[in-house]
Amino acid sequence: MNKNYEGGFDLHGHTTSMEWWRGFDIVNMSPEQMVTEAKKTGLDGVAITDHNTIRGLDRALNAAAKEGIIVVPGAEITAHYGINFPHILTLGLDPEIIKNDPLPHLKDPETVIKWVHDHGGIAVATHPSEHEIAEKQNRPKIGGSDFHVMGQVGIVRTKIFNEAKNWQDVVEAIKQGKTEPFFRQDIPEEMIKNYDRKPILLKTAKEKIKSLLA
């Protein structure tokens, strides 16, 4: 990754539209605030990839139209594999196609990936540790900050080598492998700490969900 390119797209991030995350103090941006932050940091566009929901997508798209940047529709879907709950990042889910078709939450990874492809999207292995898999399998590579709070948007970005006039162009560039991930700035120490303690936060979140369903 390099730091020598302005603009770009941050293709992994979250907003307060994920209602079940409220109360953990790790998400503090509405979809509109996410778009405003993206514009401030000089991004050409940003993806909204909330966990297991597209609830905030329409708000983000409307805000992006006013700000003159691109919002890529997506989600981070939790799959279920044995005792594990892998996250599958999805990009390019057409809002008109999926609005009446629930996301395949807690299905096996193969089912989730097939659903994404059947609905016109692309499925991405999330988090930095997956870059070696992309290299070995000659897969397209993208960058995203996995942002949850203001100040994190745009730290990790994706350069698009095609001209991108809309989110469909961005998705097509990824499919063609015409992308390059890069850092816009050094990753803040607090962001690294948050990443390191994610397993604890996820465990706490699951316990909260169980208590709500009890």
CSV table of N, CA and C in Angstrom, one decimal, residues 101-160:
chain,number,residue,atom,x,y,z
A,101,ASP,N,-36.0,-8.5,0.0
A,101,ASP,CA,-35.4,-9.8,0.2
A,101,ASP,C,-34.4,-9.7,1.3
A,102,PRO,N,-34.7,-10.3,2.5
A,102,PRO,CA,-33.9,-10.1,3.7
A,102,PRO,C,-32.5,-10.7,3.4
A,103,LEU,N,-31.5,-10.0,4.0
A,103,LEU,CA,-30.1,-10.5,3.9
A,103,LEU,C,-30.0,-11.9,4.6
A,104,PRO,N,-29.2,-12.7,4.1
A,104,PRO,CA,-29.1,-14.1,4.6
A,104,PRO,C,-28.2,-14.2,5.8
A,105,HIS,N,-28.7,-13.7,6.9
A,105,HIS,CA,-28.0,-13.6,8.2
A,105,HIS,C,-27.9,-15.0,8.8
A,106,LEU,N,-26.7,-15.3,9.3
A,106,LEU,CA,-26.4,-16.6,10.0
A,106,LEU,C,-26.6,-17.8,9.1
A,107,LYS,N,-26.4,-17.7,7.8
A,107,LYS,CA,-26.4,-18.9,6.9
A,107,LYS,C,-24.9,-19.3,6.7
A,108,ASP,N,-24.7,-20.4,6.2
A,108,ASP,CA,-23.4,-20.9,5.9
A,108,ASP,C,-22.7,-20.0,4.8
A,109,PRO,N,-21.4,-19.8,4.8
A,109,PRO,CA,-20.7,-18.9,3.9
A,109,PRO,C,-21.1,-19.1,2.5
A,110,GLU,N,-21.2,-20.4,2.0
A,110,GLU,CA,-21.5,-20.7,0.6
A,110,GLU,C,-22.9,-20.1,0.3
A,111,THR,N,-23.8,-20.2,1.2
A,111,THR,CA,-25.2,-19.7,0.9
A,111,THR,C,-25.2,-18.2,0.8
A,112,VAL,N,-24.4,-17.6,1.7
A,112,VAL,CA,-24.3,-16.1,1.7
A,112,VAL,C,-23.7,-15.6,0.4
A,113,ILE,N,-22.6,-16.2,0.0
A,113,ILE,CA,-21.9,-15.8,-1.2
A,113,ILE,C,-22.7,-16.0,-2.4
A,114,LYS,N,-23.4,-17.1,-2.5
A,114,LYS,CA,-24.3,-17.4,-3.6
A,114,LYS,C,-25.4,-16.3,-3.7
A,115,TRP,N,-26.0,-16.0,-2.5
A,115,TRP,CA,-27.1,-15.0,-2.5
A,115,TRP,C,-26.5,-13.6,-3.0
A,116,VAL,N,-25.4,-13.3,-2.5
A,116,VAL,CA,-24.8,-12.0,-3.0
A,116,VAL,C,-24.6,-12.0,-4.5
A,117,HIS,N,-24.0,-13.0,-5.0
A,117,HIS,CA,-23.8,-13.1,-6.5
A,117,HIS,C,-25.1,-13.1,-7.2
A,118,ASP,N,-26.1,-13.8,-6.7
A,118,ASP,CA,-27.4,-13.9,-7.4
A,118,ASP,C,-28.1,-12.5,-7.4
A,119,HIS,N,-27.7,-11.7,-6.4
A,119,HIS,CA,-28.3,-10.3,-6.4
A,119,HIS,C,-27.4,-9.2,-6.9
A,120,GLY,N,-26.4,-9.7,-7.7
A,120,GLY,CA,-25.6,-8.7,-8.5
A,120,GLY,C,-24.5,-8.1,-7.7
A,121,GLY,N,-24.2,-8.6,-6.5
A,121,GLY,CA,-23.1,-8.0,-5.7
A,121,GLY,C,-21.8,-8.8,-5.8
A,122,ILE,N,-20.8,-8.3,-5.1
A,122,ILE,CA,-19.6,-9.0,-4.9
A,122,ILE,C,-19.3,-9.3,-3.4
A,123,ALA,N,-18.7,-10.4,-3.1
A,123,ALA,CA,-18.4,-10.8,-1.7
A,123,ALA,C,-16.9,-10.7,-1.5
A,124,VAL,N,-16.6,-10.1,-0.3
A,124,VAL,CA,-15.2,-9.8,0.0
A,124,VAL,C,-14.9,-10.4,1.4
A,125,ALA,N,-13.7,-11.0,1.5
A,125,ALA,CA,-13.2,-11.5,2.7
A,125,ALA,C,-12.7,-10.3,3.5
A,126,THR,N,-13.3,-10.0,4.7
A,126,THR,CA,-13.0,-8.8,5.4
A,126,THR,C,-11.7,-8.9,6.3
A,127,HIS,N,-11.2,-7.7,6.6
A,127,HIS,CA,-10.1,-7.5,7.5
A,127,HIS,C,-8.7,-7.8,7.0
A,128,PRO,N,-7.7,-7.0,7.5
A,128,PRO,CA,-6.4,-7.0,6.8
A,128,PRO,C,-5.7,-8.4,6.7
A,129,SER,N,-6.1,-9.3,7.6
A,129,SER,CA,-5.4,-10.6,7.5
A,129,SER,C,-5.7,-11.4,6.3
A,130,GLU,N,-6.7,-11.0,5.5
A,130,GLU,CA,-7.1,-11.7,4.3
A,130,GLU,C,-6.3,-11.3,3.0
A,131,HIS,N,-5.3,-10.4,3.1
A,131,HIS,CA,-4.6,-9.9,1.9
A,131,HIS,C,-3.8,-11.0,1.3
A,132,GLU,N,-3.2,-11.9,2.2
A,132,GLU,CA,-2.4,-13.0,1.6
A,132,GLU,C,-3.3,-14.0,0.8
A,133,ILE,N,-4.5,-14.2,1.2
A,133,ILE,CA,-5.4,-15.0,0.4
A,133,ILE,C,-5.6,-14.4,-1.0
A,134,ALA,N,-5.9,-13.1,-1.0
A,134,ALA,CA,-6.1,-12.4,-2.3
A,134,ALA,C,-4.9,-12.5,-3.2
A,135,GLU,N,-3.7,-12.4,-2.6
A,135,GLU,CA,-2.4,-12.5,-3.4
A,135,GLU,C,-2.3,-13.9,-4.0
A,136,LYS,N,-2.5,-14.9,-3.2
A,136,LYS,CA,-2.3,-16.3,-3.6
A,136,LYS,C,-3.3,-16.7,-4.7
A,137,GLN,N,-4.6,-16.2,-4.5
A,137,GLN,CA,-5.6,-16.6,-5.5
A,137,GLN,C,-5.9,-15.6,-6.6
A,138,ASN,N,-5.0,-14.6,-6.6
A,138,ASN,CA,-5.1,-13.5,-7.7
A,138,ASN,C,-6.4,-12.9,-7.7
A,139,ARG,N,-6.9,-12.5,-6.5
A,139,ARG,CA,-8.2,-11.8,-6.3
A,139,ARG,C,-8.0,-10.3,-6.3
A,140,PRO,N,-9.0,-9.6,-6.7
A,140,PRO,CA,-8.9,-8.1,-6.6
A,140,PRO,C,-8.8,-7.7,-5.2
A,141,LYS,N,-8.1,-6.6,-4.9
A,141,LYS,CA,-7.8,-6.1,-3.6
A,141,LYS,C,-8.4,-4.7,-3.4
A,142,ILE,N,-9.0,-4.5,-2.3
A,142,ILE,CA,-9.6,-3.2,-1.9
A,142,ILE,C,-9.2,-2.8,-0.5
A,143,GLY,N,-9.4,-1.5,-0.2
A,143,GLY,CA,-9.0,-1.0,1.1
A,143,GLY,C,-10.2,-0.3,1.7
A,144,GLY,N,-10.4,-0.6,3.0
A,144,GLY,CA,-11.5,0.1,3.7
A,144,GLY,C,-11.1,0.3,5.2
A,145,SER,N,-11.5,1.3,5.8
A,145,SER,CA,-11.1,1.6,7.2
A,145,SER,C,-11.8,0.8,8.3
A,146,ASP,N,-12.9,0.2,7.9
A,146,ASP,CA,-13.8,-0.5,8.9
A,146,ASP,C,-14.1,0.6,10.0
A,147,PHE,N,-14.5,1.8,9.5
A,147,PHE,CA,-14.7,2.9,10.4
A,147,PHE,C,-16.0,2.7,11.2
A,148,HIS,N,-16.0,3.2,12.5
A,148,HIS,CA,-17.1,3.1,13.3
A,148,HIS,C,-17.4,4.5,13.9
A,149,VAL,N,-16.4,5.4,14.0
A,149,VAL,CA,-16.6,6.7,14.6
A,149,VAL,C,-16.0,7.8,13.7
A,150,MET,N,-16.3,9.0,13.9
A,150,MET,CA,-15.7,10.1,13.2
A,150,MET,C,-14.2,10.2,13.4
A,151,GLY,N,-13.5,10.5,12.4
A,151,GLY,CA,-12.1,10.6,12.5
A,151,GLY,C,-11.4,9.3,11.9
A,152,GLN,N,-12.2,8.3,11.7
A,152,GLN,CA,-11.7,7.1,11.1
A,152,GLN,C,-12.0,7.0,9.6
A,153,VAL,N,-12.9,7.7,9.1
A,153,VAL,CA,-13.3,7.7,7.7
A,153,VAL,C,-12.2,8.1,6.8
A,154,GLY,N,-11.9,7.3,5.8
A,154,GLY,CA,-10.9,7.7,4.8
A,154,GLY,C,-9.4,7.4,5.1
A,155,ILE,N,-9.2,6.7,6.2
A,155,ILE,CA,-7.8,6.4,6.6
A,155,ILE,C,-7.2,5.3,5.6
A,156,VAL,N,-8.0,4.3,5.4
A,156,VAL,CA,-7.6,3.3,4.4
A,156,VAL,C,-8.6,3.4,3.2
A,157,ARG,N,-8.0,3.4,2.0
A,157,ARG,CA,-8.8,3.7,0.8
A,157,ARG,C,-8.5,2.8,-0.4
A,158,THR,N,-9.3,2.9,-1.4
A,158,THR,CA,-9.1,2.1,-2.6
A,158,THR,C,-9.1,3.1,-3.8
A,159,LYS,N,-8.0,2.9,-4.5
A,159,LYS,CA,-7.9,3.7,-5.8
A,159,LYS,C,-8.6,2.9,-6.9
A,160,ILE,N,-9.4,3.6,-7.7
A,160,ILE,CA,-10.1,3.0,-8.8
A,160,ILE,C,-9.5,3.5,-10.1
